[in-house]
């Protein structure tokens, strides 16, 4: 075996490098370029990515994703559940007029997501969605807002306020607190958005665009976007008023949306988009991974379930519209 320490160096010019060293540098440079290219291609930062553990079962219909288990219930749901529990304490103390009105907490949670995220992404667009509401997004308007405003503005005595503070503190002692998760929410929003946006331009996804366009042409629904992510077009969104939840989808909107959903399915776009987003969520930047690794996902799931259970048990009936 050759002892590399004794390899002659007479062919190395003063201050220069040997052919072997030049070859080694070229190989090293090529390896670095390959790694960086991979980082750019897959959106994975070069600073030691973190692989998410304990992955859920894939479910394209539910659009289940690896990051889902790190997401707490919405702030509106959590706060409302706390007040429903506090109400029991208030009534027991003789404040029978303390009756928490019905709220559309799901709409409130969506409004919170819209405020934080800047958009409500139409990710899991499928036939059931298209047939039900076309391209219309779910409402972010709390239909119980007026009753809630009236409840919140009722007069408060010092005694009532003191009792309420006591009841809320007692409720906090029995209800899960999601305050510890608030500083992670922005990180989750950013990671979700990055995975979704990257997935839409993944080669496996763009490869389905031609089949989708051909399918839409066969459906004879008129001019459409160049790819599914552009649907509805700005012209359609304006004509159908898809951002106005007070309007209902027209037959024309339902027809186009239904054809779109079927073409996403038959072209393979929907499955490809799901898989591409899933793959991008498997690995997150190191710093985000450290943040997520501090979350007890089993405990968070239990807390989410408890809050939803309180809402299911104590939310009053929705008043007739």
Short mmCIF file of C-alpha atoms in Angstrom, two decimals:
data_model
loop_
_atom_site.label_atom_id
_atom_site.label_comp_id
_atom_site.label_asym_id
_atom_site.label_seq_id
_atom_site.Cartn_x
_atom_site.Cartn_y
_atom_site.Cartn_z
CA UNK A 1 0.00 0.00 0.00
CA UNK A 2 1.39 3.38 -0.98
CA UNK A 3 2.24 5.75 1.83
CA UNK A 4 0.82 9.05 0.60
CA UNK A 5 3.13 10.96 2.94
CA UNK A 6 6.07 9.70 0.86
CA UNK A 7 4.63 10.45 -2.59
CA UNK A 8 7.17 12.56 -4.51
CA UNK A 9 6.17 16.17 -5.06
CA UNK A 10 8.86 17.14 -7.56
CA UNK A 11 6.17 17.84 -10.21
CA UNK A 12 4.55 20.52 -8.07
CA UNK A 13 5.67 24.05 -8.96
CA UNK A 14 6.52 26.38 -6.09
CA UNK A 15 3.32 27.76 -4.55
CA UNK A 16 1.21 25.57 -6.89
CA UNK A 17 -0.91 22.45 -6.60
CA UNK A 18 -0.39 18.98 -7.97
CA UNK A 19 -2.62 17.42 -10.69
CA UNK A 20 -4.07 15.14 -8.01
CA UNK A 21 -5.01 18.15 -5.86
CA UNK A 22 -6.55 19.90 -8.86
CA UNK A 23 -8.62 16.79 -9.63
CA UNK A 24 -9.70 16.57 -5.99
CA UNK A 25 -10.77 20.21 -6.00
CA UNK A 26 -12.76 19.70 -9.20
CA UNK A 27 -14.51 16.67 -7.70
CA UNK A 28 -15.25 18.57 -4.49
CA UNK A 29 -16.58 21.57 -6.41
CA UNK A 30 -18.78 19.32 -8.53
CA UNK A 31 -20.18 17.70 -5.40
CA UNK A 32 -20.94 21.08 -3.83
CA UNK A 33 -22.66 22.28 -7.01
CA UNK A 34 -24.74 19.10 -7.08
CA UNK A 35 -25.83 19.57 -3.48
CA UNK A 36 -26.71 23.22 -4.01
CA UNK A 37 -28.64 22.32 -7.17
CA UNK A 38 -30.56 19.75 -5.18
CA UNK A 39 -31.31 22.32 -2.51
CA UNK A 40 -32.65 24.77 -5.10
CA UNK A 41 -34.65 22.07 -6.87
CA UNK A 42 -36.35 20.73 -3.80
CA UNK A 43 -36.55 23.82 -1.65
CA UNK A 44 -34.60 22.23 1.20
CA UNK A 45 -32.22 24.67 2.89
CA UNK A 46 -28.60 23.65 3.00
CA UNK A 47 -28.37 24.07 6.77
CA UNK A 48 -29.02 20.52 7.95
CA UNK A 49 -32.67 19.84 7.25
CA UNK A 50 -34.90 18.23 9.87
CA UNK A 51 -36.90 15.14 8.92
CA UNK A 52 -40.36 15.03 10.44
CA UNK A 53 -41.00 11.87 12.47
CA UNK A 54 -44.15 9.77 12.95
CA UNK A 55 -45.84 10.53 9.65
CA UNK A 56 -49.62 10.23 9.34
CA UNK A 57 -51.35 8.01 6.80
CA UNK A 58 -51.67 9.63 3.40
CA UNK A 59 -55.20 10.71 2.51
CA UNK A 60 -55.60 12.81 -0.61
CA UNK A 61 -59.33 13.33 -0.02
CA UNK A 62 -58.69 14.84 3.42
CA UNK A 63 -55.45 16.41 2.09
CA UNK A 64 -53.61 15.10 5.13
CA UNK A 65 -50.10 16.51 5.45
CA UNK A 66 -47.06 15.80 7.69
CA UNK A 67 -47.27 19.25 9.34
CA UNK A 68 -50.96 18.93 10.26
CA UNK A 69 -50.31 17.45 13.68
CA UNK A 70 -48.38 20.55 14.77
CA UNK A 71 -51.35 22.89 14.15
CA UNK A 72 -53.55 23.88 17.12
CA UNK A 73 -57.25 24.64 16.74
CA UNK A 74 -58.07 28.21 15.78
CA UNK A 75 -57.95 31.02 18.32
CA UNK A 76 -61.67 31.74 17.92
CA UNK A 77 -62.54 28.13 18.74
CA UNK A 78 -60.21 28.07 21.74
CA UNK A 79 -61.45 31.38 23.20
CA UNK A 80 -65.09 30.52 22.65
CA UNK A 81 -64.71 27.13 24.35
CA UNK A 82 -63.14 28.87 27.33
CA UNK A 83 -66.14 31.20 27.67
CA UNK A 84 -68.60 28.32 27.38
CA UNK A 85 -66.92 26.66 30.35
CA UNK A 86 -66.79 29.97 32.26
CA UNK A 87 -70.52 30.41 31.64
CA UNK A 88 -71.28 27.42 33.85
CA UNK A 89 -69.42 29.09 36.70
CA UNK A 90 -71.20 32.40 36.13
CA UNK A 91 -74.65 30.79 36.16
CA UNK A 92 -73.78 28.82 39.30
CA UNK A 93 -72.89 32.14 40.96
CA UNK A 94 -76.35 33.54 40.16
CA UNK A 95 -75.63 35.35 36.91
CA UNK A 96 -78.37 33.64 34.91
CA UNK A 97 -78.25 36.41 32.32
CA UNK A 98 -74.70 35.44 31.36
CA UNK A 99 -75.66 33.42 28.27
CA UNK A 100 -72.95 33.07 25.67
CA UNK A 101 -74.60 33.39 22.24
CA UNK A 102 -73.99 31.10 19.30
CA UNK A 103 -70.96 31.86 17.15
CA UNK A 104 -69.73 30.46 13.86
CA UNK A 105 -66.30 29.63 15.23
CA UNK A 106 -65.24 27.85 12.03
CA UNK A 107 -65.74 31.09 10.09
CA UNK A 108 -63.90 32.97 12.83
CA UNK A 109 -60.97 30.58 12.61
CA UNK A 110 -60.88 30.99 8.83
CA UNK A 111 -60.88 34.78 9.26
CA UNK A 112 -57.90 34.39 11.58
CA UNK A 113 -56.11 32.26 9.01
CA UNK A 114 -56.88 34.84 6.32
CA UNK A 115 -55.50 37.61 8.50
CA UNK A 116 -52.30 35.70 9.20
CA UNK A 117 -51.83 34.01 5.86
CA UNK A 118 -53.07 36.65 3.43
CA UNK A 119 -55.15 34.05 1.57
CA UNK A 120 -57.22 30.94 2.06
CA UNK A 121 -55.58 28.51 -0.33
CA UNK A 122 -57.91 26.27 -2.30
CA UNK A 123 -55.79 23.18 -1.80
CA UNK A 124 -58.05 20.16 -1.66
CA UNK A 125 -60.34 21.25 -4.53
CA UNK A 126 -62.40 18.21 -5.45
CA UNK A 127 -65.68 17.24 -7.08
CA UNK A 128 -67.68 17.48 -3.86
CA UNK A 129 -66.45 21.04 -3.33
CA UNK A 130 -67.15 22.01 -6.95
CA UNK A 131 -70.67 20.58 -6.91
CA UNK A 132 -71.49 22.25 -3.59
CA UNK A 133 -70.11 25.75 -3.92
CA UNK A 134 -68.26 26.01 -7.22
CA UNK A 135 -65.21 28.22 -6.71
CA UNK A 136 -66.74 30.10 -3.79
CA UNK A 137 -64.57 30.00 -0.70
CA UNK A 138 -66.04 29.06 2.64
CA UNK A 139 -67.35 32.11 4.47
CA UNK A 140 -65.14 34.00 6.92
CA UNK A 141 -68.13 35.96 8.19
CA UNK A 142 -69.33 35.01 11.66
CA UNK A 143 -73.11 34.88 11.31
CA UNK A 144 -73.40 35.31 15.07
CA UNK A 145 -71.35 38.52 15.13
CA UNK A 146 -74.31 40.79 15.86
CA UNK A 147 -75.50 38.72 18.84
CA UNK A 148 -71.92 38.47 20.06
CA UNK A 149 -71.49 42.24 19.88
CA UNK A 150 -74.68 42.77 21.87
CA UNK A 151 -73.56 40.24 24.47
CA UNK A 152 -70.14 41.85 24.78
CA UNK A 153 -71.53 45.38 25.21
CA UNK A 154 -73.99 44.62 28.02
CA UNK A 155 -73.45 46.58 31.25
CA UNK A 156 -71.05 45.13 33.81
CA UNK A 157 -71.06 45.81 37.54
CA UNK A 158 -67.89 45.58 39.59
CA UNK A 159 -69.19 42.42 41.24
CA UNK A 160 -70.07 40.84 37.89
CA UNK A 161 -66.66 41.70 36.46
CA UNK A 162 -64.88 40.24 39.49
CA UNK A 163 -66.94 37.06 39.29
CA UNK A 164 -66.25 36.79 35.57
CA UNK A 165 -62.49 37.09 36.15
CA UNK A 166 -62.71 34.33 38.76
CA UNK A 167 -64.74 32.10 36.45
CA UNK A 168 -62.34 32.59 33.57
CA UNK A 169 -59.39 31.72 35.80
CA UNK A 170 -61.17 28.57 36.94
CA UNK A 171 -61.98 27.68 33.34
CA UNK A 172 -58.33 28.12 32.41
CA UNK A 173 -57.47 25.60 35.08
CA UNK A 174 -59.60 22.96 33.37
CA UNK A 175 -59.29 23.90 29.71
CA UNK A 176 -56.18 23.32 27.57
CA UNK A 177 -54.17 26.46 26.91
CA UNK A 178 -52.78 26.88 23.43
CA UNK A 179 -50.76 29.98 24.27
CA UNK A 180 -47.50 28.04 24.04
CA UNK A 181 -48.20 27.27 20.39
CA UNK A 182 -48.83 30.83 19.26
CA UNK A 183 -45.17 31.60 18.55
CA UNK A 184 -44.96 28.55 16.30
CA UNK A 185 -47.98 29.42 14.18
CA UNK A 186 -46.17 31.84 11.89
CA UNK A 187 -43.50 29.23 11.26
CA UNK A 188 -46.13 26.64 10.34
CA UNK A 189 -47.90 29.07 8.00
CA UNK A 190 -44.61 29.83 6.26
CA UNK A 191 -43.66 26.15 5.94
CA UNK A 192 -47.11 25.21 4.64
CA UNK A 193 -47.08 28.00 2.09
CA UNK A 194 -43.57 27.17 0.89
CA UNK A 195 -44.47 23.51 0.42
CA UNK A 196 -47.69 24.29 -1.44
CA UNK A 197 -46.18 26.95 -3.70
CA UNK A 198 -43.22 24.75 -4.52
CA UNK A 199 -45.45 21.77 -5.23
CA UNK A 200 -47.45 23.66 -7.86
CA UNK A 201 -44.29 24.10 -9.97
CA UNK A 202 -42.93 20.60 -9.41
CA UNK A 203 -42.11 18.86 -12.74
CA UNK A 204 -44.41 15.95 -11.86
CA UNK A 205 -47.25 18.46 -11.46
CA UNK A 206 -46.55 20.63 -14.51
CA UNK A 207 -46.35 17.45 -16.59
CA UNK A 208 -50.11 17.03 -16.10
CA UNK A 209 -51.06 20.49 -17.37
CA UNK A 210 -51.45 19.50 -21.03
CA UNK A 211 -53.83 16.67 -20.15
CA UNK A 212 -55.79 19.02 -17.90
CA UNK A 213 -56.11 21.65 -20.65
CA UNK A 214 -57.17 19.02 -23.17
CA UNK A 215 -59.79 17.74 -20.77
CA UNK A 216 -61.11 21.27 -20.17
CA UNK A 217 -61.28 21.91 -23.93
CA UNK A 218 -63.26 18.71 -24.39
CA UNK A 219 -65.65 19.93 -21.67
CA UNK A 220 -66.32 23.08 -23.75
CA UNK A 221 -66.44 25.45 -20.81
CA UNK A 222 -64.84 28.37 -22.62
CA UNK A 223 -61.52 30.09 -21.99
CA UNK A 224 -59.62 28.75 -19.01
CA UNK A 225 -56.26 29.39 -17.33
CA UNK A 226 -53.04 27.87 -18.64
CA UNK A 227 -52.92 25.51 -15.65
CA UNK A 228 -55.23 24.49 -12.77
CA UNK A 229 -53.60 26.84 -10.26
CA UNK A 230 -54.96 29.76 -12.29
CA UNK A 231 -58.56 28.69 -11.77
CA UNK A 232 -60.82 30.46 -11.41
CA UNK A 233 -59.38 33.13 -13.67
CA UNK A 234 -59.60 36.75 -12.54
CA UNK A 235 -62.43 37.27 -15.03
CA UNK A 236 -64.33 34.30 -13.60
CA UNK A 237 -63.73 35.35 -10.00
CA UNK A 238 -65.14 38.78 -10.82
CA UNK A 239 -68.08 37.46 -12.80
CA UNK A 240 -69.04 34.80 -10.28
CA UNK A 241 -68.20 36.99 -7.22
CA UNK A 242 -66.36 34.04 -5.71
CA UNK A 243 -64.85 36.17 -2.92
CA UNK A 244 -68.27 37.38 -1.76
CA UNK A 245 -69.65 34.74 0.57
CA UNK A 246 -73.06 36.44 0.57
CA UNK A 247 -73.53 35.37 -3.06
CA UNK A 248 -74.40 31.88 -4.25
CA UNK A 249 -72.67 30.01 -7.09
CA UNK A 250 -74.47 30.21 -10.41
CA UNK A 251 -75.19 27.21 -12.61
CA UNK A 252 -72.45 28.42 -14.97
CA UNK A 253 -69.91 28.53 -12.13
CA UNK A 254 -70.91 25.05 -10.94
CA UNK A 255 -70.56 23.69 -14.48
CA UNK A 256 -67.04 25.09 -14.96
CA UNK A 257 -65.88 24.17 -11.46
CA UNK A 258 -67.23 20.63 -11.80
CA UNK A 259 -65.47 20.15 -15.12
CA UNK A 260 -62.29 21.55 -13.56
CA UNK A 261 -62.46 19.14 -10.62
CA UNK A 262 -63.02 16.16 -12.91
CA UNK A 263 -60.14 17.20 -15.16
CA UNK A 264 -57.79 17.66 -12.19
CA UNK A 265 -58.62 14.10 -11.22
CA UNK A 266 -58.43 12.46 -14.65
CA UNK A 267 -55.23 14.28 -15.68
CA UNK A 268 -53.45 13.16 -12.52
CA UNK A 269 -52.93 16.77 -11.43
CA UNK A 270 -54.61 16.39 -8.05
CA UNK A 271 -52.67 13.28 -7.06
CA UNK A 272 -49.39 14.76 -8.33
CA UNK A 273 -49.95 18.00 -6.43
CA UNK A 274 -50.72 16.11 -3.24
CA UNK A 275 -47.61 13.96 -3.52
CA UNK A 276 -45.38 16.93 -4.36
CA UNK A 277 -46.62 18.91 -1.38
CA UNK A 278 -46.30 15.87 0.88
CA UNK A 279 -42.67 15.38 -0.16
CA UNK A 280 -41.88 19.02 0.55
CA UNK A 281 -43.36 18.81 4.01
CA UNK A 282 -41.29 15.79 4.97
CA UNK A 283 -38.23 17.94 5.62
CA UNK A 284 -38.03 21.42 7.12
CA UNK A 285 -35.12 23.78 7.84
CA UNK A 286 -33.07 22.98 10.92
CA UNK A 287 -34.26 25.95 13.00
CA UNK A 288 -37.90 25.19 12.24
CA UNK A 289 -37.24 21.56 13.07
CA UNK A 290 -35.90 22.53 16.49
CA UNK A 291 -39.07 24.54 17.08
CA UNK A 292 -41.35 21.69 16.03
CA UNK A 293 -39.39 19.06 17.95
CA UNK A 294 -40.39 20.84 21.16
CA UNK A 295 -44.07 20.17 20.50
CA UNK A 296 -45.63 17.15 22.16
CA UNK A 297 -47.89 16.23 19.26
CA UNK A 298 -49.83 13.64 21.27
CA UNK A 299 -50.61 16.23 23.95
CA UNK A 300 -51.57 18.81 21.32
CA UNK A 301 -53.90 16.33 19.64
CA UNK A 302 -55.53 15.63 23.02
CA UNK A 303 -55.90 19.37 23.69
CA UNK A 304 -57.42 19.96 20.27
CA UNK A 305 -59.84 17.09 20.83
CA UNK A 306 -60.85 18.42 24.25
CA UNK A 307 -61.58 21.89 22.87
CA UNK A 308 -63.63 20.45 20.03
CA UNK A 309 -65.47 18.27 22.53
CA UNK A 310 -66.41 21.31 24.63
CA UNK A 311 -67.64 23.10 21.52
CA UNK A 312 -69.72 20.09 20.48
CA UNK A 313 -71.25 19.74 23.96
CA UNK A 314 -71.80 23.34 25.04
CA UNK A 315 -72.28 25.44 21.90
CA UNK A 316 -75.91 26.64 21.88
CA UNK A 317 -78.10 25.91 18.84
CA UNK A 318 -77.71 28.20 15.88
CA UNK A 319 -80.62 30.64 15.86
CA UNK A 320 -82.90 30.61 12.80
CA UNK A 321 -81.78 33.05 10.14
#
